[in-house]
Amino acid sequence: MIDFKSFLEIKDLIDTNKINAIELVNDVTNKLETVGRSLNAVRFVFKEFAIERAKKLLEKQEQEYPLNCIPLAHKELFQRLQKNGIGWPNEGGSRSREGLKSDKTAKVISLLDKAGSIDCGRLVSVEYAFGVTGHNNYAGTPKNPWNRDYVCGGSSSGSAAVVAAGLVPAALGTDTGGSVRLPASACGLFGIKPTQGLISRDGVFPLSVSLDTVGPLARSVTDIAKMLNILVVEDKNDKSSVQVDKQNYLSELDIGIKGLKIGLPDSYFLDGSDEEIRIDVINTFSILEKLGAICLDAKIPNIENANDLNMLLISSEAANAHKNIVLEEHKLFNEQTLMRILSGAFTSTQEYKKLLRYRIQFIHEFLHKAFEKVDILIAPVWPCYIPTIKESDLGANSDAANLVRRIGHNTRPINYLGLPAISIPTGFDPNGLPLSVQLIGKPFSEKLLLRVAYALEKQFSFWDTRPDI
Amino acid sequence: MGKEIKNDYRIKILSELDNSEINKSLIKNVYNVSQKQLNTLGQKKVSLKKPNTVNEVFKLFLNSKR
């Protein structure tokens, strides 16, 4: 019924009474239960809740809601406490939290409610959002809709699978080291990691208080922009939240990129990526030049250590945030998650303070050097082709540590820098899995990133091809 | 992250790990990874006194570009 349709297409069908909102919810929740579960992407479907919500929205007949009656589903880290006191599961994708319920509603979920969307359920996350491949032996390991033998990437793996399968137009994910961009990229989606502080994390299951960000995944830039219009609000309940001038992320998407200065970093990103990935990034860089951008080599400071320091900051904060449950229930964790959290337990208070202090200094130096002559940087997302579920299921052995480190090579430094970045599908690898690049911007330059992403979307027309669901 | 809690936590974790059924070679791996990352941090010199937050860095940078 709404398979692969955008926000605008669905809204048109609803507004012109071609689709009944209740039938629509029925269809979406049924497909989440069947197709979504066959992809191991769905955790909880709340059909009754969604139908009641559709009925209420129909009674209001409020066509001005930006997402009127549009069904959505999100990563399982986003809490919801219903008005009748029933909390949705808040398990963080982990057996260690089995049966725990939400005690509040996440700010971003409230904002999407106010915009008229219909929340249909929760989608699989890697345990504690702490993993890049998408493996989860408790909640399920989502299969990539483009080829079910392959991973979706993590940790917002369920969100990526369900959007790429066309079941909902967009879904929320979280990104602490690449967890929106890696799955978006593996599944051919646009996924944005916003500037630190732009979108509230209140009511979102925490991994790293310094690095967690919330971002949408969608099949089009326009739908990402529409989500940002709703989600960007200052929130006093999130200490990292900042006030920014109100922007319309939908405006000026189509004014082109003539004269924009786009830089290809002279070190790190391409050096750490496979040859085929490097070629795809360089090809995309050439296309941007043909579209009118001024393409330059960008000199960036040495960010070789940003990947490791980002991992250290995540694990130190995760170890602190979840210390009680790790001590009491360690037998219930996936080995890889447990090991990664525990690796942060060895950080002393003094080292933690230095970690935060050095990060600020590093960001300061990076911004002034990297963006001296360019507006935007281009880089790969995955450093290699998307791996199969089988070959990347390494548990907690020493090869796993190397794989985890490598997969986040291009994404974690951007979280460490707190900067916005968007992943953009560019084509397919020889295995039929999506290829992609990321654009990295100055703080709060999401609007500009969307403009360039939109130009590339028109160029590649990636979603003219669809996975065989 | 208070010092006492943190130290207490480290002791508890190490003792818990010692008594757990977790493969000790995995724990050794984790410890080694952690030490490598902490060594990387140890080599860094922090000289910048201000700004104090990431958002302050952003503001300074954006103002300098105006």
Coordinates of C-alpha atoms in Angstrom, one line a residue:
Chain A
M1 CA 0.0 0.0 0.0
I2 CA 2.7 2.5 1.0
D3 CA 5.6 0.4 -0.2
F4 CA 8.6 2.6 -1.0
K5 CA 6.5 5.8 -0.9
S6 CA 7.9 9.1 0.4
F7 CA 6.3 11.3 3.1
L8 CA 4.8 13.5 0.4
E9 CA 3.4 10.6 -1.6
I10 CA 1.8 9.1 1.5
K11 CA 0.4 12.4 2.7
D12 CA -1.2 13.1 -0.7
L13 CA -2.9 9.7 -0.7
I14 CA -4.3 10.3 2.8
D15 CA -5.3 13.9 2.1
T16 CA -7.1 13.0 -1.1
N17 CA -8.8 10.0 0.7
K18 CA -7.2 7.5 -1.6
I19 CA -6.0 5.7 1.5
N20 CA -7.8 5.3 4.8
A21 CA -5.4 5.9 7.7
I22 CA -6.7 2.8 9.6
E23 CA -6.2 0.5 6.6
L24 CA -2.8 2.1 6.2
V25 CA -1.8 1.3 9.7
N26 CA -3.1 -2.2 9.3
D27 CA -1.1 -2.7 6.2
V28 CA 2.2 -1.3 7.7
T29 CA 1.9 -3.3 11.0
N30 CA 1.1 -6.5 9.1
K31 CA 4.2 -6.0 6.9
L32 CA 6.3 -5.2 10.0
E33 CA 5.1 -8.5 11.4
T34 CA 5.8 -10.5 8.3
V35 CA 8.4 -8.9 6.0
G36 CA 10.1 -7.0 8.9
R37 CA 10.3 -10.1 11.1
S38 CA 11.6 -12.2 8.2
L39 CA 14.5 -9.7 8.0
N40 CA 15.1 -10.0 11.8
A41 CA 14.6 -6.3 11.9
V42 CA 11.5 -5.9 14.1
R43 CA 11.4 -6.1 17.9
F44 CA 7.9 -4.9 18.9
V45 CA 4.8 -4.0 16.9
F46 CA 2.1 -2.0 18.7
K47 CA -0.8 -2.4 16.3
E48 CA -3.6 -1.6 18.7
F49 CA -1.9 1.6 19.9
A50 CA -1.3 2.6 16.2
I51 CA -4.9 2.0 15.2
E52 CA -6.2 4.0 18.1
R53 CA -3.8 6.8 17.2
A54 CA -5.0 6.7 13.6
K55 CA -8.6 7.0 14.7
K56 CA -7.8 10.0 16.9
L57 CA -6.0 11.7 14.0
L58 CA -8.9 11.0 11.7
E59 CA -11.3 12.6 14.2
K60 CA -9.1 15.7 14.2
Q61 CA -9.1 15.9 10.4
E62 CA -5.9 18.0 10.7
Q63 CA -4.3 18.1 7.3
E64 CA -1.8 20.7 8.4
Y65 CA 0.2 18.2 10.5
P66 CA 3.5 17.8 8.5
L67 CA 3.4 14.1 9.0
N68 CA -0.4 13.6 9.2
C69 CA -1.1 9.9 9.7
I70 CA 2.3 8.7 8.5
P71 CA 3.3 5.4 10.0
L72 CA 6.8 5.2 11.4
A73 CA 8.8 2.8 13.6
H74 CA 12.1 3.5 15.3
K75 CA 15.2 1.9 16.8
E76 CA 14.4 0.3 20.2
L77 CA 16.4 2.8 22.2
F78 CA 13.6 5.4 21.9
Q79 CA 11.4 5.2 25.0
R80 CA 7.6 5.6 25.0
L81 CA 5.3 5.8 28.0
Q82 CA 1.7 5.7 27.0
K83 CA -0.8 8.0 28.6
N84 CA -2.4 5.0 30.3
G85 CA 0.9 4.3 32.1
I86 CA 2.0 1.4 29.9
G87 CA 5.6 1.7 29.0
W88 CA 7.0 0.2 25.8
P89 CA 9.9 -2.2 26.3
N90 CA 13.2 -0.5 27.0
E91 CA 15.6 -3.4 26.6
G92 CA 18.4 -1.7 24.7
G93 CA 18.6 -4.8 22.5
S94 CA 19.9 -6.9 25.5
R95 CA 18.9 -9.9 27.4
S96 CA 20.4 -8.2 30.5
R97 CA 17.4 -5.7 30.3
E98 CA 14.7 -8.2 29.4
G99 CA 11.3 -7.1 30.6
L100 CA 12.4 -3.5 31.4
K101 CA 9.9 -0.8 30.4
S102 CA 10.1 2.8 29.4
D103 CA 9.4 5.3 32.2
K104 CA 9.1 8.3 29.9
T105 CA 8.6 9.3 26.3
A106 CA 11.7 10.4 24.4
K107 CA 11.6 14.0 23.3
V108 CA 12.0 13.2 19.7
I109 CA 9.1 10.7 19.8
S110 CA 6.9 13.4 21.3
L111 CA 7.9 15.8 18.5
L112 CA 7.0 13.2 15.9
D113 CA 3.7 12.6 17.7
K114 CA 3.0 16.4 17.6
A115 CA 3.8 16.3 13.9
G116 CA 1.0 13.8 13.3
S117 CA 3.0 10.6 12.7
I118 CA 1.8 7.2 13.9
D119 CA 4.4 5.2 15.9
C120 CA 4.0 1.6 15.0
G121 CA 6.8 -0.1 17.0
R122 CA 10.4 -0.6 17.7
L123 CA 13.2 -2.0 15.6
V124 CA 16.3 -4.1 16.4
S125 CA 19.4 -2.4 17.8
V126 CA 22.7 -3.9 18.4
E127 CA 23.0 -4.7 22.1
Y128 CA 23.4 -1.3 24.0
A129 CA 24.0 0.2 20.5
F130 CA 27.5 -0.9 20.8
G131 CA 28.4 -2.6 17.6
V132 CA 29.1 -1.9 13.9
T133 CA 28.1 -5.1 12.1
G134 CA 24.6 -5.5 13.4
H135 CA 25.0 -8.9 15.1
N136 CA 22.7 -9.5 18.1
N137 CA 22.1 -13.0 19.3
Y138 CA 19.3 -11.9 21.6
A139 CA 17.2 -9.4 19.6
G140 CA 18.2 -10.9 16.2
T141 CA 20.7 -10.0 13.5
P142 CA 18.9 -8.0 10.8
K143 CA 19.4 -9.2 7.2
N144 CA 20.2 -6.7 4.5
P145 CA 17.2 -6.3 2.1
W146 CA 19.5 -6.1 -0.9
N147 CA 20.9 -9.5 -0.1
R148 CA 19.9 -11.4 3.0
D149 CA 23.3 -13.1 3.5
Y150 CA 24.8 -9.7 4.2
V151 CA 24.8 -7.5 7.3
C152 CA 22.9 -4.2 7.6
G153 CA 25.7 -2.7 9.7
G154 CA 25.1 -1.3 13.2
S155 CA 23.9 -0.3 15.4
S156 CA 20.7 1.1 13.9
S157 CA 20.4 -2.1 11.9
G158 CA 16.6 -2.7 12.2
S159 CA 15.9 0.9 11.3
A160 CA 18.0 0.6 8.1
A161 CA 16.5 -2.8 7.1
V162 CA 12.9 -1.7 7.5
V163 CA 13.3 1.6 5.6
A164 CA 15.3 -0.1 2.8
A165 CA 12.6 -2.8 2.5
G166 CA 10.1 0.1 1.9
L167 CA 7.9 -0.7 4.9
V168 CA 8.1 2.8 6.4
P169 CA 9.4 6.0 4.8
A170 CA 11.9 6.8 7.6
A171 CA 13.1 5.7 11.0
L172 CA 15.1 7.2 13.8
G173 CA 18.5 5.8 14.7
T174 CA 21.3 6.8 17.0
D175 CA 25.0 7.5 16.0
T176 CA 27.8 7.4 18.6
G177 CA 30.5 6.0 16.3
G178 CA 28.7 5.6 13.0
S179 CA 25.5 3.8 14.0
V180 CA 23.3 5.8 11.7
R181 CA 25.7 6.2 8.7
L182 CA 27.0 2.6 8.6
P183 CA 23.6 0.9 8.4
A184 CA 22.2 3.7 6.2
S185 CA 25.1 3.1 3.9
A186 CA 24.9 -0.7 3.9
C187 CA 21.2 -0.5 3.0
G188 CA 21.4 2.3 0.4
L189 CA 19.8 5.0 2.5
F190 CA 20.5 8.6 3.4
G191 CA 21.4 8.8 7.1
I192 CA 22.3 11.9 8.9
K193 CA 24.4 12.3 12.1
P194 CA 23.7 15.8 13.2
T195 CA 26.0 18.3 14.9
Q196 CA 26.4 17.4 18.6
G197 CA 23.6 19.1 20.5
L198 CA 21.2 19.7 17.6
I199 CA 18.7 17.0 18.4
S200 CA 17.6 16.0 21.9
R201 CA 18.7 12.6 23.4
D202 CA 16.3 12.9 26.3
G203 CA 14.5 9.6 26.8
V204 CA 17.0 7.7 24.6
F205 CA 18.8 4.7 26.0
P206 CA 22.4 6.0 26.6
L207 CA 25.7 4.6 25.4
S208 CA 28.0 7.6 25.6
V209 CA 26.8 10.9 27.1
S210 CA 29.4 12.9 25.3
L211 CA 29.0 11.3 21.9
D212 CA 25.5 10.0 21.4
T213 CA 23.4 11.7 18.7
V214 CA 20.0 11.0 17.2
G215 CA 19.4 11.0 13.4
P216 CA 16.9 9.9 10.8
L217 CA 17.4 7.3 8.0
A218 CA 15.3 7.6 4.9
R219 CA 15.3 6.8 1.2
S220 CA 15.3 10.5 0.1
V221 CA 17.0 13.7 1.1
T222 CA 13.6 15.5 1.2
D223 CA 12.4 13.1 3.8
I224 CA 15.5 13.6 5.9
A225 CA 15.0 17.3 5.7
K226 CA 11.4 17.0 6.7
M227 CA 12.4 15.0 9.8
L228 CA 15.0 17.6 10.7
N229 CA 12.3 20.3 10.5
I230 CA 10.4 18.5 13.2
L231 CA 13.3 17.2 15.4
V232 CA 15.5 20.3 15.7
V233 CA 14.3 21.9 18.9
E234 CA 16.2 23.0 22.0
D235 CA 15.6 20.7 24.9
K236 CA 16.4 21.7 28.5
N237 CA 16.3 18.1 29.6
D238 CA 19.3 17.3 27.5
K239 CA 22.4 19.1 28.8
S240 CA 24.1 18.9 25.4
S241 CA 21.1 20.5 23.6
V242 CA 21.8 23.9 22.0
Q243 CA 19.6 26.6 20.7
V244 CA 20.0 27.4 17.0
D245 CA 18.3 29.8 14.7
K246 CA 15.1 28.2 13.3
Q247 CA 15.8 26.8 9.8
N248 CA 13.7 25.3 7.1
Y249 CA 15.8 22.3 6.0
L250 CA 13.5 21.8 3.0
S251 CA 14.1 25.2 1.5
E252 CA 17.0 25.7 -1.0
L253 CA 17.5 21.9 -1.5
D254 CA 17.3 22.4 -5.2
I255 CA 19.4 25.5 -5.8
G256 CA 22.4 23.5 -6.9
I257 CA 26.0 23.5 -5.6
K258 CA 27.7 25.8 -8.0
G259 CA 30.7 27.5 -6.3
L260 CA 30.6 25.4 -3.1
K261 CA 34.1 24.4 -2.0
I262 CA 34.3 20.6 -1.4
G263 CA 37.5 19.1 -0.1
L264 CA 38.9 15.6 -0.4
P265 CA 41.0 15.0 2.7
D266 CA 44.7 14.4 1.7
S267 CA 45.2 11.7 4.4
Y268 CA 43.5 9.2 6.7
F269 CA 40.1 8.4 5.1
L270 CA 41.2 7.1 1.7
D271 CA 44.4 5.6 3.1
G272 CA 42.4 3.4 5.4
S273 CA 39.9 2.2 2.8
D274 CA 40.1 -0.5 0.1
E275 CA 40.9 0.4 -3.5
E276 CA 37.4 0.0 -4.8
I277 CA 36.0 2.3 -2.1
R278 CA 38.6 4.9 -2.9
I279 CA 37.6 4.8 -6.5
D280 CA 34.0 5.3 -5.7
V281 CA 34.7 8.4 -3.5
I282 CA 37.0 9.9 -6.2
N283 CA 34.3 9.3 -8.9
T284 CA 31.7 11.0 -6.7
F285 CA 34.2 13.9 -6.1
S286 CA 34.5 14.3 -9.9
I287 CA 30.7 14.3 -10.3
L288 CA 30.5 17.1 -7.7
E289 CA 32.9 19.1 -9.8
K290 CA 30.8 18.5 -12.9
L291 CA 27.8 19.8 -11.0
G292 CA 29.6 23.1 -10.4
A293 CA 31.4 22.6 -7.1
I294 CA 34.9 23.8 -6.7
C295 CA 36.7 20.6 -5.7
L296 CA 40.0 20.9 -3.8
D297 CA 42.5 18.8 -1.9
A298 CA 41.8 19.4 1.8
K299 CA 44.6 19.5 4.3
I300 CA 43.4 18.0 7.5
P301 CA 45.2 17.7 10.9
N302 CA 46.4 14.2 11.8
I303 CA 43.3 12.4 13.0
E304 CA 44.9 8.9 13.2
N305 CA 44.1 8.6 16.9
A306 CA 40.6 10.0 16.8
N307 CA 39.1 6.5 16.1
D308 CA 40.8 5.0 19.1
L309 CA 40.1 7.9 21.4
N310 CA 36.4 7.9 20.3
M311 CA 36.3 4.1 21.2
L312 CA 37.9 4.9 24.5
L313 CA 35.5 7.7 25.3
I314 CA 32.5 5.5 24.4
S315 CA 33.6 2.5 26.4
S316 CA 34.6 4.7 29.5
E317 CA 31.2 6.4 29.5
A318 CA 29.3 3.1 28.8
A319 CA 31.2 1.4 31.6
N320 CA 30.2 4.2 33.9
A321 CA 26.5 4.5 32.8
H322 CA 25.9 0.7 33.0
K323 CA 28.2 -0.3 35.8
N324 CA 25.6 -1.9 38.0
I325 CA 24.0 -4.1 35.4
V326 CA 27.4 -5.1 34.0
L327 CA 28.5 -6.3 37.4
E328 CA 25.3 -8.0 38.3
E329 CA 24.2 -9.5 34.9
H330 CA 27.4 -10.0 32.9
K331 CA 26.4 -13.5 32.0
L332 CA 23.4 -12.2 30.1
F333 CA 25.5 -10.0 27.7
N334 CA 26.8 -10.9 24.2
E335 CA 30.5 -11.5 24.7
Q336 CA 31.5 -8.7 22.3
T337 CA 29.4 -6.1 24.0
L338 CA 30.5 -7.1 27.4
M339 CA 34.2 -7.0 26.4
R340 CA 33.8 -3.5 24.8
I341 CA 32.0 -2.1 27.8
L342 CA 34.5 -3.6 30.2
S343 CA 37.4 -2.1 28.2
G344 CA 36.2 1.3 29.5
A345 CA 36.3 0.2 33.1
F346 CA 40.1 0.6 33.3
T347 CA 39.9 4.4 32.7
S348 CA 40.7 6.4 35.8
T349 CA 38.9 9.7 36.6
Q350 CA 42.0 11.7 35.7
E351 CA 42.3 9.9 32.4
Y352 CA 38.6 10.5 31.7
K353 CA 39.0 14.2 32.4
K354 CA 42.0 14.4 30.1
L355 CA 40.0 12.5 27.4
L356 CA 37.3 15.2 27.5
R357 CA 39.8 18.1 27.6
Y358 CA 41.9 16.7 24.8
R359 CA 38.8 16.3 22.7
I360 CA 37.9 20.0 22.9
Q361 CA 41.4 21.0 21.9
F362 CA 41.4 18.5 19.1
I363 CA 38.1 19.8 17.7
H364 CA 39.4 23.4 17.9
E365 CA 42.5 22.5 15.9
F366 CA 40.7 20.4 13.4
L367 CA 38.0 23.0 12.6
H368 CA 40.4 25.8 11.9
K369 CA 42.7 23.7 9.7
A370 CA 40.3 21.4 7.8
F371 CA 37.7 24.1 6.9
E372 CA 40.2 26.9 6.2
K373 CA 39.6 26.6 2.4
V374 CA 36.6 24.3 2.0
D375 CA 32.9 24.3 3.1
I376 CA 32.5 20.5 3.1
L377 CA 34.6 17.4 3.2
I378 CA 33.9 14.1 1.3
A379 CA 35.0 10.7 2.7
P380 CA 34.0 7.0 2.5
V381 CA 31.6 5.5 5.1
W382 CA 32.5 1.8 5.0
P383 CA 36.3 1.3 4.4
C384 CA 35.5 -2.0 2.6
Y385 CA 32.6 -3.8 0.8
I386 CA 29.7 -4.8 3.1
P387 CA 30.6 -8.2 4.7
T388 CA 28.3 -11.2 5.0
I389 CA 26.6 -12.0 8.3
K390 CA 28.6 -15.2 8.6
E391 CA 32.1 -13.8 7.8
S392 CA 31.7 -10.8 10.2
D393 CA 30.3 -12.9 13.1
L394 CA 33.5 -12.9 15.2
G395 CA 32.1 -12.8 18.7
A396 CA 34.8 -11.4 21.1
N397 CA 38.0 -12.9 19.7
S398 CA 41.0 -10.7 18.8
D399 CA 40.0 -10.6 15.1
A400 CA 36.7 -9.0 16.2
A401 CA 38.5 -6.1 17.9
N402 CA 40.4 -5.4 14.6
L403 CA 37.2 -5.6 12.5
V404 CA 35.3 -3.3 14.9
R405 CA 38.1 -0.8 14.8
R406 CA 38.4 -1.0 11.0
I407 CA 34.7 -0.7 10.1
G408 CA 34.4 2.5 12.2
H409 CA 37.6 4.0 10.7
N410 CA 35.8 6.6 8.6
T411 CA 32.8 7.3 10.9
R412 CA 34.1 7.4 14.5
P413 CA 36.4 10.4 14.0
I414 CA 33.4 12.5 13.0
N415 CA 31.6 11.7 16.3
Y416 CA 34.8 12.6 18.1
L417 CA 34.7 15.9 16.3
G418 CA 31.0 16.4 17.0
L419 CA 30.4 17.4 13.4
P420 CA 27.4 16.7 11.1
A421 CA 27.7 14.1 8.4
I422 CA 25.3 12.5 5.9
S423 CA 25.7 9.2 4.1
I424 CA 24.7 9.1 0.4
P425 CA 24.1 6.0 -1.7
T426 CA 26.2 6.2 -4.9
G427 CA 25.7 2.7 -6.5
F428 CA 26.3 -1.0 -6.0
D429 CA 29.3 -3.2 -5.3
P430 CA 29.9 -6.4 -7.3
N431 CA 27.8 -8.3 -4.6
G432 CA 24.8 -6.1 -5.3
L433 CA 25.2 -4.3 -2.0
P434 CA 25.1 -0.4 -1.9
L435 CA 28.1 1.8 -2.0
S436 CA 28.1 5.2 -0.5
V437 CA 30.0 8.3 0.5
Q438 CA 29.7 10.7 3.4
L439 CA 29.7 14.5 3.4
I440 CA 31.1 16.1 6.5
G441 CA 30.3 19.7 7.4
K442 CA 31.1 22.5 9.7
P443 CA 29.1 22.7 13.0
F444 CA 25.3 23.2 12.3
S445 CA 25.8 23.1 8.5
E446 CA 23.1 20.4 8.0
K447 CA 21.2 22.5 5.5
L448 CA 24.2 22.8 3.3
L449 CA 25.0 19.1 3.6
L450 CA 21.4 18.3 2.5
R451 CA 21.7 20.6 -0.5
V452 CA 24.8 18.7 -1.8
A453 CA 23.2 15.3 -0.9
Y454 CA 20.1 16.4 -2.9
A455 CA 22.3 17.2 -5.9
L456 CA 23.9 13.8 -5.7
E457 CA 20.5 12.1 -5.2
K458 CA 19.3 13.5 -8.5
Q459 CA 22.5 12.4 -10.2
F460 CA 22.6 8.8 -9.0
S461 CA 18.8 8.1 -8.8
F462 CA 19.7 5.2 -6.5
W463 CA 16.2 4.3 -5.6
D464 CA 15.1 3.7 -9.2
T465 CA 16.3 0.2 -8.3
R466 CA 14.7 -1.6 -5.4
P467 CA 15.5 -4.6 -3.4
D468 CA 13.5 -7.8 -4.1
I469 CA 11.4 -8.1 -1.0
Chain B
M1 CA 32.3 9.9 37.5
G2 CA 33.5 10.4 41.1
K3 CA 36.9 9.1 42.0
E4 CA 35.8 6.9 44.8
I5 CA 33.0 5.3 42.8
K6 CA 35.3 4.8 39.9
N7 CA 38.1 3.2 41.9
D8 CA 35.6 1.0 43.7
Y9 CA 34.1 0.0 40.4
R10 CA 37.5 -0.9 38.9
I11 CA 38.2 -3.1 41.9
K12 CA 34.8 -4.7 41.7
I13 CA 35.1 -5.3 38.0
L14 CA 38.5 -6.9 38.3
S15 CA 37.4 -9.1 41.1
E16 CA 34.2 -10.0 39.3
L17 CA 36.1 -10.8 36.2
D18 CA 38.5 -12.9 38.1
N19 CA 35.7 -15.0 39.5
S20 CA 33.6 -15.1 36.4
E21 CA 33.4 -17.9 33.8
I22 CA 34.5 -15.5 31.1
N23 CA 37.5 -16.8 29.1
K24 CA 40.5 -15.2 30.8
S25 CA 42.3 -14.7 27.4
L26 CA 39.4 -12.5 26.4
I27 CA 39.8 -10.4 29.5
K28 CA 43.5 -10.1 28.7
N29 CA 42.6 -8.9 25.2
V30 CA 40.2 -6.3 26.6
Y31 CA 42.8 -5.1 29.1
N32 CA 45.4 -4.9 26.3
V33 CA 43.1 -2.9 24.0
S34 CA 42.2 -0.6 26.8
Q35 CA 45.9 0.0 27.8
K36 CA 46.8 0.7 24.1
Q37 CA 44.0 3.3 23.9
L38 CA 45.0 4.8 27.3
N39 CA 48.7 5.0 26.1
T40 CA 47.5 6.9 23.0
L41 CA 45.8 9.3 25.3
G42 CA 48.8 9.5 27.6
Q43 CA 51.0 10.7 24.7
K44 CA 48.7 13.7 24.1
K45 CA 49.5 17.1 25.5
V46 CA 46.6 19.3 26.6
S47 CA 47.6 22.9 26.4
L48 CA 44.3 24.7 25.5
K49 CA 42.7 26.0 28.7
K50 CA 39.5 27.3 27.1
P51 CA 36.9 26.8 25.7
N52 CA 35.4 24.4 28.1
T53 CA 32.7 22.7 26.0
V54 CA 32.3 21.4 22.5
N55 CA 29.6 23.9 21.9
E56 CA 31.8 26.7 22.9
V57 CA 34.4 25.5 20.4
F58 CA 31.8 25.5 17.7
K59 CA 30.6 29.0 18.6
L60 CA 34.2 30.4 18.6
F61 CA 34.9 28.8 15.2
L62 CA 31.7 30.0 13.6
N63 CA 32.1 33.5 15.0
S64 CA 35.7 33.6 13.6
K65 CA 34.3 32.8 10.1
R66 CA 31.8 35.7 10.1

